[in-house]
Amino acid sequence: MVKCAYPESIQSEHMNTLEQLNFDNTFARLPDVFHSRLDPTPLPAPYLVSFNADAAALIDMPADEAARPDFAEYFSGNRLPPGSEPLAMLYAGHQFGYYVPQLGDGRAILLGEIRNRAGETWDVQIKGAGRTPYSRQGDGRAVLRSSIREYLCSEAMHGLGIPSTRALCIVGSDVPVYRETRETAAVITRLAPSHVRFGSFEVFYYRQQYAHIATLADYVIAKHFPHLHGLADKYVRFLQEVVTRTAHLMAQWQAVGFAHGVMNTDNMSILGLTFDYGPFGFMERYDPAFICNHSDTEGRYAFHQQPQIGLWNLSALAQALTPLVAEEESSALLENYSAIFWTYGTALMRQKLGLSQAQEGDLDLVIALLDMMQDSQLDYTNLFRDLGRFDSAPDSVNEMLRDQFVDRAAFNAWAARYRTRLHGEASVDAERKARMDKVNPKYVLRNHLAQTAISQAQQRDFSEVDRLLRLLRAPYAEQPGMERYALPAPAEMPRIEVSCSS
Ligand code: AMP
Ligand code: MG
C-alpha cells in the first residue's frame, strides 16, 4: 500500500476523515430530470485492493484513512460518507456512429462533489456500484480486471501530463460477475472535476427539451468555465474551448501512442479529459492503424482515426448545442479544429525530436521517422526514448539506433537530415537529451504489464498493482531496477484481447 506522503502536522490540520469530507453537491441540485437518486447496491465482503494517496490528497483525505477497517465499506458503496447524495447521471450518446437515446450511469454512482481547501471541487464516483434506472441489460457491476486497468491507466495518463479522470482506490469482492468468463466484482472510485460528457447534452437535444440544454450549459460554464460567465457570446466561447481542449487531447494521445478504443460521445468529457477507460491500449510496435478494442471490427476507433473521430464527436456536440449556438457559428469553430490539432500536435512531435525552434519541414522529418518505424516494426515508446541518445557529431553512425532499423541506409539518410536540422539550431546533445527525456516516456502502461498485475490480483496479491501505480507516476524518470517494465510484451506471450465487455 502507498504510504502517506504528508507530514503529520499538515495531516491533522488540513485533512479530513471520511466523516468530515467537505461535500458540496452542485449536480444534485440540478432539476430531477438530470439524474436519478439512489443508493448503491451492497457489495458482499468488500476488501481494499489498492489505494492512491496522491488522489486522496485532492479531496483533503489523509492517506491513513485507507487503513481503517471500514474503508472498504465506504468505497464499495455499502456505507455512505456523511454529506453524500448518491445519484446516477443521465446521458445519451453516439455509440460507434449510432445514436442511442438513453444511456446514463448504468453502474456508476456519483456520491457527490468534494470541495477541497484549494477551492477545487472533485466528483467522487463509484463505478461498479450496482444497477441503476439506466442499467438496461447490464448487471451494474464492474470486474476486478477492468477496474485495475482503469485505475492504473488514469494515473498513468496523469503521470504523463495528459488530462484525465483520476482514481482513488479499488475495492474488490469475491462475488462472481459473468463476462466472457466468470470473474469477480470490484468498485473503482473515480475523481474528476466533472463527469459531464458530450452525451449529457445530446440526450436533451434529441428529446427536444431545449431548456435543459441551456440549464446544463449554464451549470457547466458557471462551474468550469467561470471566465465565460455573463458574456453575451458565452455559449459560442464555451464550444470553442471544448473544441480546443479536445483537439489538444487528441494531439497528446497521438504523441504518446495511446488508443482509447471506445470514443463514443458518451465517453467524451466536456472538460477534455481522458475519460472512461475500457479496451484502451498503448501502441507497442508502431502501426498507425492499430486497433486496441477487439470488438471494434471495422477499426472505427483505430489509432490514426482518433483525431478525426474527435472532430466527429465535436460535431455531434455542436448539433446538440444548436439551440444555443447557431450552426454558422459552430461550423466555423469546427473548421478550426484541424488547425488547432495540427499546430499543437506538430509542436508535441517537434519536442519529441528535441527540436527547440519551429521550422518548415519538421513534420516531414517526423513522418519519415514514423514510416521507418512502421517498416521495422519498432516499439513506439522505446524508439523515441532511444532517440534522446542520438549523437549529432558528424562522424557518428549511431549504431544503437541504426541497428534497430531493417533499412539501415534509410536510417542513415534520415539521421543526416536530423543532424543537419539539429546543427541548424545549434542544438547541444546533452541538453537535447534532457529535454527529450521529459517528453518521451520510459514507462507506459503496456497491456502485458497490466495483465500481470491483474493475474496476481486475481490470486489476492495486490503488490504488483501498487508497484505499477508507483512506477507510472513518474514515467519520464529512469527508475533504476525497473528497466524490465520498459520492455514490450514478450514475443511468446499471447496477444491480450481487450473488448468492450468489462
Ligand atoms: P461504457 O462502454 O463503459 O462506456 O458503457 C456504456 C454504457 O453502458 C453506459 O451507460 C454504462 O453505464 C453502461 N454499462 C456498461 N457496463 C454496464 C454494466 N455492467 N451494467 C450496467 N450498465 C453498464
Ligand atoms: Mg462510458
PDB file of N, CA and C and ligand atoms in Angstrom, residues 91 95 103-107 127 134-136 138-141 179 262 266-267 276 500 502, ligand 1:
ATOM      1  N   TYR A  91     -27.486  10.513 -19.400  1.00  0.00           N
ATOM      2  CA  TYR A  91     -26.893  10.973 -20.658  1.00  0.00           C
ATOM      3  C   TYR A  91     -27.298  10.025 -21.762  1.00  0.00           C
ATOM      4  N   GLN A  95     -22.921   5.774 -30.164  1.00  0.00           N
ATOM      5  CA  GLN A  95     -22.026   4.633 -29.959  1.00  0.00           C
ATOM      6  C   GLN A  95     -21.695   4.049 -31.323  1.00  0.00           C
ATOM      7  N   LEU A 103     -28.630   6.368 -22.319  1.00  0.00           N
ATOM      8  CA  LEU A 103     -27.590   5.564 -21.664  1.00  0.00           C
ATOM      9  C   LEU A 103     -27.660   5.910 -20.187  1.00  0.00           C
ATOM     10  N   GLY A 104     -26.816   6.793 -19.735  1.00  0.00           N
ATOM     11  CA  GLY A 104     -26.814   7.161 -18.315  1.00  0.00           C
ATOM     12  C   GLY A 104     -25.898   6.239 -17.544  1.00  0.00           C
ATOM     13  N   ASP A 105     -25.600   6.623 -16.308  1.00  0.00           N
ATOM     14  CA  ASP A 105     -24.740   5.800 -15.454  1.00  0.00           C
ATOM     15  C   ASP A 105     -25.451   4.485 -15.149  1.00  0.00           C
ATOM     16  N   GLY A 106     -25.053   3.430 -15.820  1.00  0.00           N
ATOM     17  CA  GLY A 106     -25.705   2.143 -15.625  1.00  0.00           C
ATOM     18  C   GLY A 106     -25.073   1.332 -14.506  1.00  0.00           C
ATOM     19  N   ARG A 107     -23.917   1.777 -14.079  1.00  0.00           N
ATOM     20  CA  ARG A 107     -23.249   1.046 -12.991  1.00  0.00           C
ATOM     21  C   ARG A 107     -22.388   1.964 -12.137  1.00  0.00           C
ATOM     22  N   LYS A 127     -17.689   3.284  -9.387  1.00  0.00           N
ATOM     23  CA  LYS A 127     -18.079   2.601 -10.631  1.00  0.00           C
ATOM     24  C   LYS A 127     -18.114   1.101 -10.378  1.00  0.00           C
ATOM     25  N   TYR A 134     -30.648   3.241 -15.336  1.00  0.00           N
ATOM     26  CA  TYR A 134     -30.070   3.309 -16.691  1.00  0.00           C
ATOM     27  C   TYR A 134     -29.277   2.047 -17.047  1.00  0.00           C
ATOM     28  N   SER A 135     -29.469   0.991 -16.294  1.00  0.00           N
ATOM     29  CA  SER A 135     -28.603  -0.183 -16.490  1.00  0.00           C
ATOM     30  C   SER A 135     -28.950  -0.990 -17.745  1.00  0.00           C
ATOM     31  N   ARG A 136     -30.130  -0.786 -18.312  1.00  0.00           N
ATOM     32  CA  ARG A 136     -30.571  -1.614 -19.438  1.00  0.00           C
ATOM     33  C   ARG A 136     -30.351  -3.099 -19.089  1.00  0.00           C
ATOM     34  N   GLY A 138     -27.581  -4.539 -18.317  1.00  0.00           N
ATOM     35  CA  GLY A 138     -26.343  -4.753 -17.555  1.00  0.00           C
ATOM     36  C   GLY A 138     -26.589  -5.133 -16.105  1.00  0.00           C
ATOM     37  N   ASP A 139     -25.572  -5.702 -15.495  1.00  0.00           N
ATOM     38  CA  ASP A 139     -25.692  -6.149 -14.103  1.00  0.00           C
ATOM     39  C   ASP A 139     -25.265  -5.082 -13.101  1.00  0.00           C
ATOM     40  N   GLY A 140     -24.828  -3.939 -13.612  1.00  0.00           N
ATOM     41  CA  GLY A 140     -24.443  -2.857 -12.707  1.00  0.00           C
ATOM     42  C   GLY A 140     -23.076  -3.029 -12.065  1.00  0.00           C
ATOM     43  N   ARG A 141     -22.382  -4.068 -12.452  1.00  0.00           N
ATOM     44  CA  ARG A 141     -21.087  -4.345 -11.818  1.00  0.00           C
ATOM     45  C   ARG A 141     -19.921  -4.107 -12.776  1.00  0.00           C
ATOM     46  N   ARG A 179     -18.752 -12.366 -17.351  1.00  0.00           N
ATOM     47  CA  ARG A 179     -18.479 -11.709 -18.617  1.00  0.00           C
ATOM     48  C   ARG A 179     -18.251 -12.836 -19.628  1.00  0.00           C
ATOM     49  N   VAL A 262     -12.851   3.243 -27.331  1.00  0.00           N
ATOM     50  CA  VAL A 262     -14.315   3.411 -27.387  1.00  0.00           C
ATOM     51  C   VAL A 262     -14.661   4.892 -27.346  1.00  0.00           C
ATOM     52  N   ASP A 266     -20.569   9.409 -25.447  1.00  0.00           N
ATOM     53  CA  ASP A 266     -20.821   9.330 -24.004  1.00  0.00           C
ATOM     54  C   ASP A 266     -19.518   9.131 -23.234  1.00  0.00           C
ATOM     55  N   ASN A 267     -18.423   8.880 -23.944  1.00  0.00           N
ATOM     56  CA  ASN A 267     -17.122   8.754 -23.283  1.00  0.00           C
ATOM     57  C   ASN A 267     -16.243   9.964 -23.555  1.00  0.00           C
ATOM     58  N   ASP A 276     -13.277   7.338 -19.155  1.00  0.00           N
ATOM     59  CA  ASP A 276     -13.871   6.021 -19.318  1.00  0.00           C
ATOM     60  C   ASP A 276     -12.922   5.056 -20.011  1.00  0.00           C
ATOM     61  N   CYS A 500     -15.058  -4.423 -25.321  1.00  0.00           N
ATOM     62  CA  CYS A 500     -15.971  -3.540 -24.593  1.00  0.00           C
ATOM     63  C   CYS A 500     -16.494  -4.197 -23.319  1.00  0.00           C
ATOM     64  N   SER A 502     -16.670  -5.308 -19.868  1.00  0.00           N
ATOM     65  CA  SER A 502     -15.834  -5.051 -18.698  1.00  0.00           C
ATOM     66  C   SER A 502     -16.667  -4.990 -17.432  1.00  0.00           C
TER      67      SER A 502
HETATM   68  P1  AMP B   1     -19.046   2.045 -21.306  1.00  0.00           P
HETATM   69  O1  AMP B   1     -18.820   1.168 -22.505  1.00  0.00           O
HETATM   70  O2  AMP B   1     -18.423   1.523 -20.044  1.00  0.00           O
HETATM   71  O3  AMP B   1     -18.707   3.463 -21.567  1.00  0.00           O
HETATM   72  O4  AMP B   1     -20.610   1.980 -21.027  1.00  0.00           O
HETATM   73  C1  AMP B   1     -21.606   2.361 -21.942  1.00  0.00           C
HETATM   74  C2  AMP B   1     -22.944   2.354 -21.271  1.00  0.00           C
HETATM   75  O5  AMP B   1     -23.267   1.036 -20.813  1.00  0.00           O
HETATM   76  C3  AMP B   1     -23.057   3.255 -20.058  1.00  0.00           C
HETATM   77  O6  AMP B   1     -24.378   3.726 -19.980  1.00  0.00           O
HETATM   78  C4  AMP B   1     -22.757   2.311 -18.926  1.00  0.00           C
HETATM   79  O7  AMP B   1     -23.277   2.749 -17.702  1.00  0.00           O
HETATM   80  C5  AMP B   1     -23.459   1.060 -19.396  1.00  0.00           C
HETATM   81  N1  AMP B   1     -22.872  -0.159 -18.834  1.00  0.00           N
HETATM   82  C6  AMP B   1     -21.678  -0.721 -19.132  1.00  0.00           C
HETATM   83  N2  AMP B   1     -21.483  -1.842 -18.418  1.00  0.00           N
HETATM   84  C7  AMP B   1     -22.566  -1.997 -17.637  1.00  0.00           C
HETATM   85  C8  AMP B   1     -22.977  -2.963 -16.676  1.00  0.00           C
HETATM   86  N3  AMP B   1     -22.225  -4.000 -16.372  1.00  0.00           N
HETATM   87  N4  AMP B   1     -24.168  -2.777 -16.080  1.00  0.00           N
HETATM   88  C9  AMP B   1     -24.947  -1.735 -16.365  1.00  0.00           C
HETATM   89  N5  AMP B   1     -24.642  -0.803 -17.265  1.00  0.00           N
HETATM   90  C10 AMP B   1     -23.466  -0.917 -17.898  1.00  0.00           C
END
